Coordinates of C-alpha atoms in Angstrom, one line a residue:
Chain A
M8 CA -47.5 14.6 20.1
N9 CA -46.4 13.5 23.3
R10 CA -42.8 13.6 24.7
A11 CA -41.7 10.3 24.2
R12 CA -42.3 10.9 20.5
F13 CA -40.6 14.2 20.4
S14 CA -37.9 12.5 22.2
L15 CA -37.4 10.5 19.3
L16 CA -37.7 12.2 16.6
S17 CA -35.8 14.9 18.7
I18 CA -32.8 12.5 19.2
F19 CA -32.8 11.5 14.9
V20 CA -32.3 14.9 13.8
V21 CA -30.0 16.7 17.0
F22 CA -27.5 13.3 15.6
L23 CA -28.5 13.6 11.9
S24 CA -27.6 17.4 12.2
V25 CA -23.9 16.3 14.2
Q26 CA -23.2 14.1 11.7
L27 CA -23.6 16.7 8.7
V28 CA -22.6 19.8 10.8
A29 CA -18.6 16.8 10.9
F30 CA -18.8 16.2 7.2
S31 CA -19.1 20.0 6.4
A32 CA -16.5 21.1 9.1
V33 CA -13.3 18.5 7.1
S34 CA -15.5 18.7 4.0
Q35 CA -11.5 20.5 2.3
K36 CA -9.8 17.5 3.6
V37 CA -11.7 14.9 1.2
W38 CA -12.2 15.3 -2.0
P39 CA -15.8 17.4 -3.2
E40 CA -17.5 14.2 -4.7
E41 CA -16.5 11.7 -1.8
Y42 CA -17.8 14.7 0.9
Q43 CA -21.1 14.4 -1.1
T44 CA -20.8 10.5 -1.5
L45 CA -20.7 11.1 2.6
M46 CA -23.8 13.9 3.0
L47 CA -25.9 11.2 0.4
K48 CA -25.4 8.2 2.4
V49 CA -26.0 9.9 6.2
L50 CA -29.6 11.2 5.2
A51 CA -30.2 7.3 3.0
I52 CA -29.5 5.8 6.5
Y53 CA -31.4 8.2 8.4
S54 CA -34.3 8.5 5.9
V55 CA -35.6 4.9 7.2
H56 CA -36.1 5.4 10.1
L57 CA -37.2 9.9 9.9
T58 CA -39.7 8.9 7.0
V59 CA -41.5 6.5 9.7
I60 CA -41.1 9.5 12.3
L61 CA -42.0 12.2 10.5
G62 CA -44.9 10.1 8.5
A63 CA -46.5 9.2 11.0
I64 CA -46.6 12.1 11.9
F65 CA -48.5 14.0 9.7
A66 CA -50.7 11.2 9.1
Q67 CA -52.2 11.9 12.6
A68 CA -51.0 15.7 13.1
R69 CA -54.5 16.8 14.1
T70 CA -55.3 13.5 16.4
H71 CA -54.3 13.6 20.3
L72 CA -52.3 10.6 20.9
K73 CA -52.4 8.8 24.5
N74 CA -49.1 9.0 26.5
P75 CA -47.1 5.4 26.0
P76 CA -46.4 4.1 29.5
A77 CA -43.1 5.3 31.1
E78 CA -40.9 2.6 30.6
L79 CA -41.3 1.7 27.4
A80 CA -41.0 5.8 26.6
W81 CA -37.4 4.8 28.5
T82 CA -36.1 2.0 26.9
A83 CA -37.2 3.1 23.5
I84 CA -35.2 6.6 23.9
L85 CA -32.0 5.0 25.5
L86 CA -32.6 2.9 22.4
A87 CA -32.2 5.1 20.1
L88 CA -30.0 6.8 21.6
L89 CA -27.4 3.6 21.8
W90 CA -28.2 3.4 17.9
N91 CA -27.3 7.3 16.7
L92 CA -24.3 6.7 19.0
A93 CA -22.6 3.7 17.4
L94 CA -22.9 5.7 14.6
T95 CA -22.2 9.7 14.8
W96 CA -19.2 8.4 17.4
R97 CA -16.9 7.1 14.0
S98 CA -18.3 10.7 11.9
I99 CA -17.1 12.5 14.9
S100 CA -14.1 10.5 15.0
F101 CA -13.3 10.8 11.3
S102 CA -13.6 14.6 11.4
L103 CA -11.1 15.0 14.4
A104 CA -9.0 12.2 13.1
S105 CA -5.8 14.1 11.1
Q106 CA -6.2 10.7 8.8
D107 CA -8.5 9.0 7.7
S108 CA -10.6 6.7 5.0
V109 CA -13.4 7.6 3.2
R110 CA -13.8 4.0 2.4
D111 CA -13.8 3.0 5.6
L112 CA -15.6 5.7 7.8
I113 CA -19.0 4.1 4.7
K114 CA -18.7 0.9 4.9
Y115 CA -18.9 1.0 8.8
L116 CA -21.7 3.4 8.3
D117 CA -24.0 0.9 6.1
S118 CA -22.3 -2.0 8.0
M119 CA -23.5 -0.5 11.3
S120 CA -26.7 1.2 10.1
S121 CA -27.8 -2.1 8.8
A122 CA -26.8 -4.6 11.8
S123 CA -28.1 -2.4 14.2
S124 CA -31.7 -1.8 12.7
F125 CA -32.9 -3.6 15.7
L126 CA -32.3 -1.5 18.0
V127 CA -34.5 1.0 16.3
T128 CA -37.2 -1.1 14.0
G129 CA -39.5 -2.1 17.2
A130 CA -39.4 0.9 19.0
L131 CA -40.1 2.9 15.8
A132 CA -42.7 1.0 14.5
F133 CA -44.5 0.8 18.0
F134 CA -44.5 4.6 18.7
F135 CA -45.3 5.7 15.7
T136 CA -47.7 3.2 14.2
K137 CA -49.3 0.3 16.2
G138 CA -48.3 2.2 19.5
S139 CA -50.3 5.3 18.2
Q140 CA -53.7 4.8 18.8
P141 CA -56.2 7.8 19.2
A142 CA -56.8 9.3 23.1
K143 CA -60.5 7.8 23.4
Chain B
M30 CA 19.4 -74.2 -13.9
H31 CA 20.1 -71.6 -16.2
T32 CA 17.0 -69.8 -16.4
Y33 CA 18.1 -69.9 -12.2
R34 CA 21.1 -67.8 -13.5
R35 CA 19.2 -65.9 -16.0
F36 CA 17.1 -64.8 -13.4
M37 CA 19.8 -63.7 -11.5
L38 CA 21.4 -62.4 -13.8
S39 CA 18.4 -59.9 -15.3
S40 CA 18.5 -58.7 -10.6
F41 CA 21.4 -57.2 -10.6
F42 CA 21.6 -55.7 -14.0
C43 CA 17.9 -54.2 -12.7
L44 CA 19.9 -53.4 -8.8
A45 CA 21.9 -52.0 -10.2
V46 CA 20.8 -49.4 -12.6
M47 CA 18.8 -48.3 -10.1
R48 CA 21.6 -47.2 -8.2
L49 CA 22.7 -45.1 -10.9
L50 CA 20.0 -43.5 -11.6
A51 CA 19.5 -43.1 -7.7
Q52 CA 22.6 -41.6 -7.7
A53 CA 22.4 -39.4 -10.2
Q54 CA 19.1 -37.7 -8.4
Q55 CA 21.1 -37.4 -5.2
R56 CA 24.1 -35.3 -7.1
E57 CA 21.2 -33.1 -8.7
A58 CA 20.4 -31.8 -5.0
T59 CA 22.8 -31.4 -4.1
P60 CA 23.7 -27.6 -4.7
T61 CA 27.4 -27.8 -5.4
S62 CA 27.7 -25.7 -8.2
A63 CA 30.8 -23.3 -8.1
S64 CA 29.0 -20.0 -8.4
N65 CA 26.9 -21.7 -4.9
I66 CA 30.0 -22.3 -3.3
A67 CA 31.0 -19.0 -3.8
A68 CA 27.6 -17.4 -2.7
S69 CA 28.2 -18.9 0.6
K70 CA 31.3 -16.7 1.5
S71 CA 31.4 -13.5 -0.2
V72 CA 27.0 -12.7 -0.3
K73 CA 24.9 -12.9 3.1
V74 CA 21.3 -12.4 2.0
D75 CA 19.5 -10.7 5.2
T76 CA 15.9 -10.8 4.5
V77 CA 14.1 -11.4 1.7
S78 CA 10.2 -10.7 2.4
K79 CA 7.3 -10.7 0.4
I80 CA 5.5 -7.5 -0.5
L81 CA 2.6 -6.6 -3.7
I82 CA 4.0 -3.1 -5.9
S83 CA 0.8 -3.2 -7.7
K84 CA -3.0 -5.1 -7.2
D85 CA -1.2 -9.2 -7.2
N86 CA 1.8 -8.5 -8.2
P87 CA 4.4 -9.4 -5.8
A88 CA 8.0 -8.9 -5.5
Y89 CA 10.1 -9.3 -2.6
L90 CA 11.7 -6.6 -0.4
I91 CA 15.7 -7.5 0.1
S92 CA 18.6 -6.6 1.7
Y93 CA 22.1 -8.5 1.3
S94 CA 25.5 -7.6 1.7
Y95 CA 28.8 -8.9 -0.4
D96 CA 32.4 -9.1 -0.8
F97 CA 34.1 -9.9 -3.3
G98 CA 37.9 -9.4 -2.3
N99 CA 40.4 -7.5 -4.0
R100 CA 38.5 -7.4 -7.6
P101 CA 38.5 -4.3 -9.3
D102 CA 34.9 -4.3 -8.7
V103 CA 31.3 -6.7 -10.0
Y104 CA 28.1 -6.7 -12.0
I105 CA 25.4 -7.3 -10.1
K106 CA 22.1 -8.6 -12.3
G107 CA 19.5 -5.7 -12.9
I108 CA 21.4 -2.7 -10.8
G109 CA 25.2 -2.7 -13.0
T110 CA 27.9 -2.7 -12.1
V111 CA 29.9 -2.0 -8.7
A112 CA 32.1 -1.6 -6.1
P113 CA 33.4 -5.8 -5.2
K114 CA 32.1 -5.1 -0.9
G115 CA 29.0 -3.4 -0.8
E116 CA 25.0 -3.9 0.9
Y117 CA 21.8 -3.2 -0.9
H118 CA 18.2 -2.9 0.5
Y119 CA 15.6 -2.4 -2.6
I120 CA 12.9 -4.9 -4.5
S121 CA 13.3 -7.6 -6.8
Q122 CA 11.2 -9.5 -9.7
K123 CA 14.4 -12.3 -9.6
Q124 CA 14.1 -15.3 -8.0
E125 CA 17.8 -15.3 -6.8
L126 CA 20.9 -12.7 -7.3
E127 CA 23.2 -12.8 -9.7
F128 CA 26.9 -11.7 -9.2
R129 CA 29.4 -12.3 -12.4
D130 CA 32.9 -10.2 -13.3
P131 CA 32.4 -7.3 -15.2
V132 CA 34.9 -8.2 -17.4
N133 CA 35.0 -11.9 -18.6
D134 CA 31.6 -11.9 -18.2
S135 CA 31.7 -15.0 -16.2
V136 CA 29.3 -16.4 -13.1
L137 CA 31.3 -15.4 -9.4
A138 CA 28.3 -16.1 -7.9
R139 CA 24.4 -17.0 -7.8
V140 CA 21.9 -16.6 -4.4
P141 CA 18.4 -17.9 -4.7
L142 CA 16.1 -15.9 -2.5
V143 CA 13.9 -17.7 -0.1
E144 CA 11.8 -15.6 1.5
T145 CA 13.4 -15.2 5.6
T146 CA 9.6 -13.5 6.7
V147 CA 6.6 -15.7 5.4
V148 CA 3.8 -13.0 5.6
A149 CA 0.2 -14.7 6.6
D150 CA -2.3 -12.6 5.5
T151 CA -1.4 -10.3 2.1
P152 CA 1.7 -8.6 1.6
P153 CA 1.8 -6.2 2.4
M154 CA 1.1 -2.8 -0.3
N155 CA 4.4 -0.5 -1.4
E156 CA 2.4 0.9 -4.3
M157 CA 4.7 2.2 -7.1
P158 CA 3.4 3.5 -11.0
G159 CA 4.5 1.8 -14.1
E160 CA 6.5 3.7 -16.4
N161 CA 4.5 4.3 -18.6
Q162 CA 2.3 6.2 -15.2
F163 CA 5.1 8.5 -15.6
P164 CA 5.4 12.2 -17.6
S165 CA 7.8 11.3 -20.9
D166 CA 8.7 15.3 -19.6
Y167 CA 12.6 14.3 -17.3
R168 CA 15.5 16.7 -16.0
A169 CA 19.1 16.1 -16.2
F170 CA 22.3 15.6 -13.6
T171 CA 25.4 15.7 -14.6
W172 CA 27.4 12.8 -12.8
E173 CA 31.0 13.7 -12.9
L174 CA 32.1 11.7 -9.4
G175 CA 34.3 9.1 -8.7
T176 CA 32.1 7.1 -6.9
S177 CA 28.9 4.4 -8.1
L178 CA 26.2 7.1 -9.0
Q179 CA 23.9 2.9 -8.0
E180 CA 25.6 3.4 -4.6
R181 CA 25.1 6.2 -4.1
A182 CA 21.4 6.4 -5.1
N183 CA 21.1 3.2 -2.7
S184 CA 22.2 5.4 0.0
V185 CA 20.7 8.5 -0.4
L186 CA 16.6 6.7 -2.2
G187 CA 16.8 4.1 1.2
Q188 CA 16.2 7.1 3.0
Y189 CA 12.8 8.0 1.0
F190 CA 11.7 5.4 -0.6
N191 CA 11.7 1.6 -1.6
Y192 CA 13.3 0.8 -4.9
L193 CA 13.1 -1.6 -7.6
P194 CA 16.3 -1.7 -10.1
H195 CA 16.4 -3.2 -13.7
E196 CA 17.9 -3.0 -16.6
H197 CA 17.2 -2.6 -20.4
G198 CA 20.1 -2.1 -22.7
K199 CA 22.9 -0.5 -21.4
V200 CA 20.5 1.4 -19.6
T201 CA 19.9 1.2 -15.7
F202 CA 16.1 2.2 -14.0
L203 CA 15.9 3.6 -10.8
A204 CA 11.5 2.6 -10.1
T205 CA 10.5 4.0 -6.1
T206 CA 7.2 3.6 -4.6
Y207 CA 5.9 6.4 -3.7
T208 CA 6.6 9.0 -0.7
P209 CA 4.9 12.1 1.4
L210 CA 5.8 15.9 0.7
T211 CA 6.1 18.0 3.1
L212 CA 4.2 20.6 1.9
E213 CA 3.7 24.6 2.9
R214 CA 1.9 24.9 5.9
K215 CA -0.5 26.6 4.3
L216 CA -1.9 24.0 2.1
S217 CA -1.4 20.7 4.7
T218 CA -3.3 23.2 7.1
K219 CA -5.8 22.8 4.3
G220 CA -5.9 18.7 4.4
V221 CA -3.6 18.3 1.2
T222 CA -1.7 15.7 0.7
A223 CA 0.7 14.7 -2.0
L224 CA 2.9 12.2 -3.0
I225 CA 6.2 11.9 -5.0
A226 CA 7.6 9.1 -7.4
L227 CA 10.5 8.8 -9.0
L228 CA 12.0 7.5 -12.6
V229 CA 15.6 7.6 -12.7
S230 CA 17.8 6.4 -15.0
F231 CA 21.2 6.5 -16.3
P232 CA 23.7 6.3 -17.9
F233 CA 23.3 8.8 -21.7
D234 CA 25.9 10.6 -22.9
P235 CA 28.7 9.1 -21.5
T236 CA 32.1 10.7 -22.0
T237 CA 35.3 10.7 -20.5
G238 CA 34.6 10.2 -16.3
K239 CA 31.0 11.5 -16.2
Y240 CA 27.5 11.3 -17.7
S241 CA 24.2 12.0 -17.5
F242 CA 21.2 11.0 -15.7
H243 CA 17.8 11.8 -16.6
I244 CA 14.6 12.4 -13.6
Q245 CA 10.7 11.7 -14.4
S246 CA 9.0 12.7 -11.0
L247 CA 4.8 12.1 -10.6
V248 CA 3.4 14.1 -8.3
K249 CA 0.2 13.8 -7.2
E250 CA -2.2 15.2 -4.7
G251 CA -4.3 14.1 -2.0
R252 CA -6.9 14.3 0.9
A253 CA -5.6 14.1 4.6
L254 CA -9.4 12.3 5.2
T255 CA -9.0 10.3 1.7
D256 CA -6.6 7.5 0.2
I257 CA -7.5 8.6 -3.4
T258 CA -5.1 10.2 -5.1
K259 CA -4.7 11.9 -8.3
P260 CA -1.9 13.3 -10.6
T261 CA -1.9 17.3 -9.8
S262 CA -1.0 19.8 -11.8
D263 CA -0.9 22.5 -9.3
P264 CA 2.1 24.9 -9.3
E265 CA 3.1 25.0 -5.7
I266 CA 2.7 21.9 -5.4
L267 CA 4.8 20.6 -8.3
N268 CA 7.8 23.5 -6.9
T269 CA 7.7 21.8 -3.9
A270 CA 8.3 18.6 -5.6
K271 CA 10.9 19.8 -7.3
L272 CA 12.9 21.1 -4.1
F273 CA 12.5 17.4 -3.3
V274 CA 14.5 16.2 -6.4
D275 CA 16.7 19.4 -6.0
T276 CA 17.8 17.8 -2.4
L277 CA 17.9 14.4 -3.3
V278 CA 20.5 14.9 -6.3
S279 CA 21.8 16.7 -4.5
Q280 CA 22.7 14.6 -1.3
M281 CA 23.5 11.8 -3.8
K282 CA 26.2 14.0 -5.3
T283 CA 27.6 15.1 -2.0
G284 CA 26.7 11.9 0.1
E285 CA 25.0 13.4 2.8
R286 CA 22.5 12.2 4.2

């Protein structure tokens, strides 16, 4: 696995973990069933992208992949950061707030994840499927 | 010639009938009834704004003052018999205010409730539980003061809630909206919140100079990061609610705010 792919995987895993930890930290401030709904919602949102990433990694585990152009790698990393930040800032602000609503948070996560998925879908498809040709 | 005369006569007749009809219609549209004239002098409606007390259940949040001079008391429909001068702020589902003489039941004033603030969007929600949602058990208190319970309840309840007064038979009910309870620190730091709504009803068991009033309370538990509340059986929350009702009754009896 080259550095660009590793960076993308790390970004998704770190931001997912941050959100799961943030929700766990305030699990007492929501009803148990809402806590479960929140955890499942975030996992469901990330599952789409992590399926592509992990699927490609395991499928090409033994092949040596060629490094993509640096400018493409940086663009993909920035877009992935942008998508993850768009979701994570709301989760963090929820966990730090003295009053908020789980219903509003779920509405935000749903709409933001689907509306901004164009930021990462193309990059992930390139880096983990079409563009990941084995090095000759 | 004969036909011409007949035509002229019938035209004049038609014109006269039309004029009479127009005058009658005009009289109907002009508010010149005695009760409305009295209302304009004695009752001053300050605000009427539309709210929702539950989903698809609109009402008005009203405030008004009135002064019926030297009468000993007046009867306000929905509120009961009160002092001849005062001011009220509560929720109403009626289209008008009605003031009557409590002795002979004659109408003193009828004031239509016209919105003073028109909300362009959905009216704000002042959630109020239905009476059937309250637990049937109640706490009874005695009212033996000379002042009217309605007036004291209006000033004290108004500090914490909005309330909807109505009468059923000879009993007056004051159903309140929810208000937050201040919980002990060990609960609030855990993110536990609580709400209380009251149903005050009176008079019961009247004897000379005193009667009892009942307070039913509906207590709900919530969490800081959610808008879902649930009925609670937590003893600490219920105890806080009991203390809140005690404070409220004490304020009503002493008149302190």
